[in-house]
Short mmCIF file of C-alpha atoms in Angstrom, two decimals:
data_model
loop_
_atom_site.label_atom_id
_atom_site.label_comp_id
_atom_site.label_asym_id
_atom_site.label_seq_id
_atom_site.Cartn_x
_atom_site.Cartn_y
_atom_site.Cartn_z
CA ASN A 1 -23.91 -2.10 -30.66
CA VAL A 2 -25.33 -5.50 -31.36
CA PHE A 3 -28.51 -5.03 -29.34
CA GLU A 4 -28.91 -2.32 -30.96
CA LEU A 5 -28.48 -4.06 -34.44
CA CYS A 6 -30.58 -7.06 -33.56
CA LEU A 7 -33.50 -4.63 -32.90
CA VAL A 8 -33.62 -3.03 -36.07
CA LEU A 9 -33.45 -6.07 -37.67
CA LEU A 10 -36.28 -7.31 -35.63
CA GLY A 11 -38.22 -4.68 -35.84
CA VAL A 12 -37.92 -4.89 -39.87
CA ILE A 13 -38.79 -8.72 -39.61
CA ASP A 14 -42.11 -7.40 -37.58
CA SER A 15 -43.01 -4.98 -40.27
CA GLN A 16 -43.60 -7.94 -42.83
CA PRO A 17 -47.10 -9.48 -42.80
CA ILE A 18 -48.13 -11.92 -40.22
CA GLU A 19 -48.48 -14.41 -43.12
CA VAL A 20 -44.79 -14.82 -43.92
CA ILE A 21 -43.26 -15.56 -40.32
CA PRO A 22 -43.15 -19.16 -40.35
CA GLY A 23 -45.12 -20.41 -37.07
CA SER A 24 -47.87 -17.70 -36.79
CA LYS A 25 -51.39 -17.68 -36.85
CA GLU A 26 -53.62 -15.17 -36.90
CA GLY A 27 -55.14 -16.28 -33.66
CA ASN A 28 -51.53 -16.89 -31.55
CA LEU A 29 -50.77 -14.17 -29.34
CA LEU A 30 -47.51 -15.88 -28.65
CA GLY A 31 -46.21 -15.67 -31.87
CA PRO A 32 -42.96 -14.39 -33.12
CA ALA A 33 -44.52 -11.03 -33.90
CA THR A 34 -45.56 -10.71 -30.23
CA ALA A 35 -41.43 -11.33 -29.25
CA LEU A 36 -40.54 -9.16 -31.49
CA ARG A 37 -42.97 -5.91 -30.11
CA VAL A 38 -42.05 -6.96 -26.39
CA LEU A 39 -38.30 -6.41 -27.27
CA ARG A 40 -39.47 -3.05 -28.73
CA VAL A 41 -40.87 -1.87 -25.65
CA VAL A 42 -37.45 -3.15 -23.81
CA ARG A 43 -35.79 -0.67 -25.93
CA ILE A 44 -38.02 2.06 -25.43
CA VAL A 45 -37.51 1.13 -21.74
CA ARG A 46 -33.54 1.41 -22.33
CA LEU A 47 -34.03 4.88 -24.13
CA PHE A 48 -36.13 6.19 -20.69
CA ARG A 49 -33.38 5.26 -18.82
CA VAL A 50 -30.43 7.25 -19.96
CA LEU A 51 -33.38 10.35 -20.20
CA ARG A 52 -33.27 10.22 -16.37
CA MET A 53 -29.85 11.05 -16.86
CA PHE A 54 -30.36 14.53 -17.92
CA ARG A 55 -32.32 15.31 -14.70
CA GLU A 56 -29.81 17.93 -14.13
CA LEU A 57 -30.27 19.70 -17.42
CA ARG A 58 -34.40 19.07 -17.05
CA LEU A 59 -34.28 20.87 -13.44
CA LEU A 60 -31.61 24.00 -14.91
CA VAL A 61 -34.96 24.21 -18.34
CA GLN A 62 -37.52 24.16 -15.75
CA GLY A 63 -35.52 26.73 -13.40
CA LEU A 64 -35.44 29.28 -16.64
CA LEU A 65 -39.14 28.98 -17.97
CA PHE A 66 -39.74 29.76 -14.59
CA ALA A 67 -37.51 32.72 -14.01
CA PHE A 68 -38.90 34.26 -17.56
CA GLN A 69 -42.44 33.64 -16.10
CA LEU A 70 -41.70 35.95 -13.10
CA LEU A 71 -39.32 38.43 -15.20
CA PHE A 72 -42.91 38.53 -17.14
CA TRP A 73 -45.50 39.50 -13.91
CA ALA A 74 -42.96 41.93 -12.96
CA LEU A 75 -42.06 43.94 -16.30
CA LEU A 76 -46.32 44.23 -16.62
CA MET A 77 -46.39 45.56 -12.68
CA VAL A 78 -43.99 48.09 -13.93
CA LEU A 79 -45.75 48.96 -16.48
CA LEU A 80 -49.14 49.03 -14.84
CA ILE A 81 -47.54 51.38 -12.50
CA LEU A 82 -46.15 53.11 -14.51
CA TYR A 83 -49.94 54.01 -16.82
CA VAL A 84 -51.44 54.67 -13.68
CA ALA A 85 -48.64 57.56 -13.04
CA ALA A 86 -48.90 58.78 -16.47
CA ILE A 87 -52.09 59.33 -16.18
CA LEU A 88 -51.84 61.18 -12.45
CA LEU A 89 -48.90 64.08 -14.12
CA THR A 90 -50.32 64.65 -17.44
CA ARG A 91 -53.97 65.37 -15.04
CA TRP A 92 -51.51 67.51 -12.80
CA VAL A 93 -49.61 68.75 -15.47
CA LYS A 94 -52.58 70.06 -17.61
CA ASN A 95 -53.86 71.56 -14.56
CA ARG A 96 -50.62 73.37 -13.95
CA ILE A 97 -50.19 74.77 -17.72
CA GLU A 98 -54.09 76.19 -17.68
CA GLU A 99 -53.68 77.93 -14.13
CA ASP A 100 -50.42 79.20 -15.13
CA LEU A 101 -51.41 80.30 -18.25
CA SER A 102 -54.74 81.76 -16.84
CA MET A 103 -52.42 84.10 -14.53
CA GLY A 104 -50.26 85.32 -17.64
CA LEU A 105 -47.54 82.57 -16.23
CA ASP A 106 -44.76 81.19 -17.92
CA PRO A 107 -45.78 77.29 -17.40
CA ASN A 108 -42.36 76.46 -17.68
CA ARG A 109 -40.76 79.09 -15.11
CA TYR A 110 -39.35 76.31 -12.95
CA VAL A 111 -37.13 74.99 -15.63
CA ASP A 112 -33.43 76.45 -16.01
CA LYS A 113 -33.33 77.81 -19.75
CA ALA A 114 -29.72 77.67 -19.41
CA LYS A 115 -29.54 74.46 -19.56
CA PHE A 116 -32.31 73.23 -21.09
CA PRO A 117 -33.63 75.67 -23.63
CA ASP A 118 -35.73 73.94 -25.71
CA PHE A 119 -37.86 72.27 -22.69
CA ALA A 120 -41.63 72.69 -22.85
CA LEU A 121 -43.64 71.05 -20.47
CA GLU A 122 -46.34 70.27 -23.30
CA GLU A 123 -43.57 68.35 -25.49
CA TYR A 124 -42.90 65.68 -22.64
CA PHE A 125 -46.13 66.05 -20.54
CA ALA A 126 -49.22 67.42 -22.32
CA THR A 127 -50.22 63.34 -23.55
CA VAL A 128 -50.47 60.03 -21.46
CA PRO A 129 -48.15 58.05 -24.51
CA LYS A 130 -45.42 61.67 -24.08
CA CYS A 131 -45.74 60.98 -20.32
CA LEU A 132 -45.20 57.44 -20.57
CA PHE A 133 -42.61 57.30 -22.37
CA SER A 134 -40.80 60.40 -20.16
CA LEU A 135 -41.48 58.03 -17.21
CA PHE A 136 -40.01 54.89 -18.73
CA GLN A 137 -36.56 57.11 -19.78
CA VAL A 138 -36.55 58.36 -16.42
CA VAL A 139 -37.07 54.53 -14.79
CA THR A 140 -34.28 52.86 -17.59
CA LEU A 141 -32.41 55.89 -16.69
CA ASP A 142 -32.11 56.65 -20.42
CA ALA A 143 -33.14 60.91 -20.07
#
């Protein structure tokens, strides 16, 4: 593009010391160096005009960033609910196991031993992290 070539050449000339350019003086604001700077501003304005054409792309990227922000808060809310449920369930299971053991009963008496021979409440629900992991598996349909 001829216009771009002229702007580049004028930029090279503009980068030279002001004393080398004939007709310009240090106090002269309307000299050739100032004209070159104005042309450089015109080039930047032209660049902004091109960027306006990408308005739809910018809106799409903003929408994706907003969606990721919403997903983050939704995930945080689910994890908070699971954490509270894990605390309550761990306390309930521990109390249940202690009551069953004090009465001489098997804490796992409600588990079908034919389907789950190795199941034990303590293995999945004895601590908050174990309970949280078990609840996460149930919510994500992993187990």
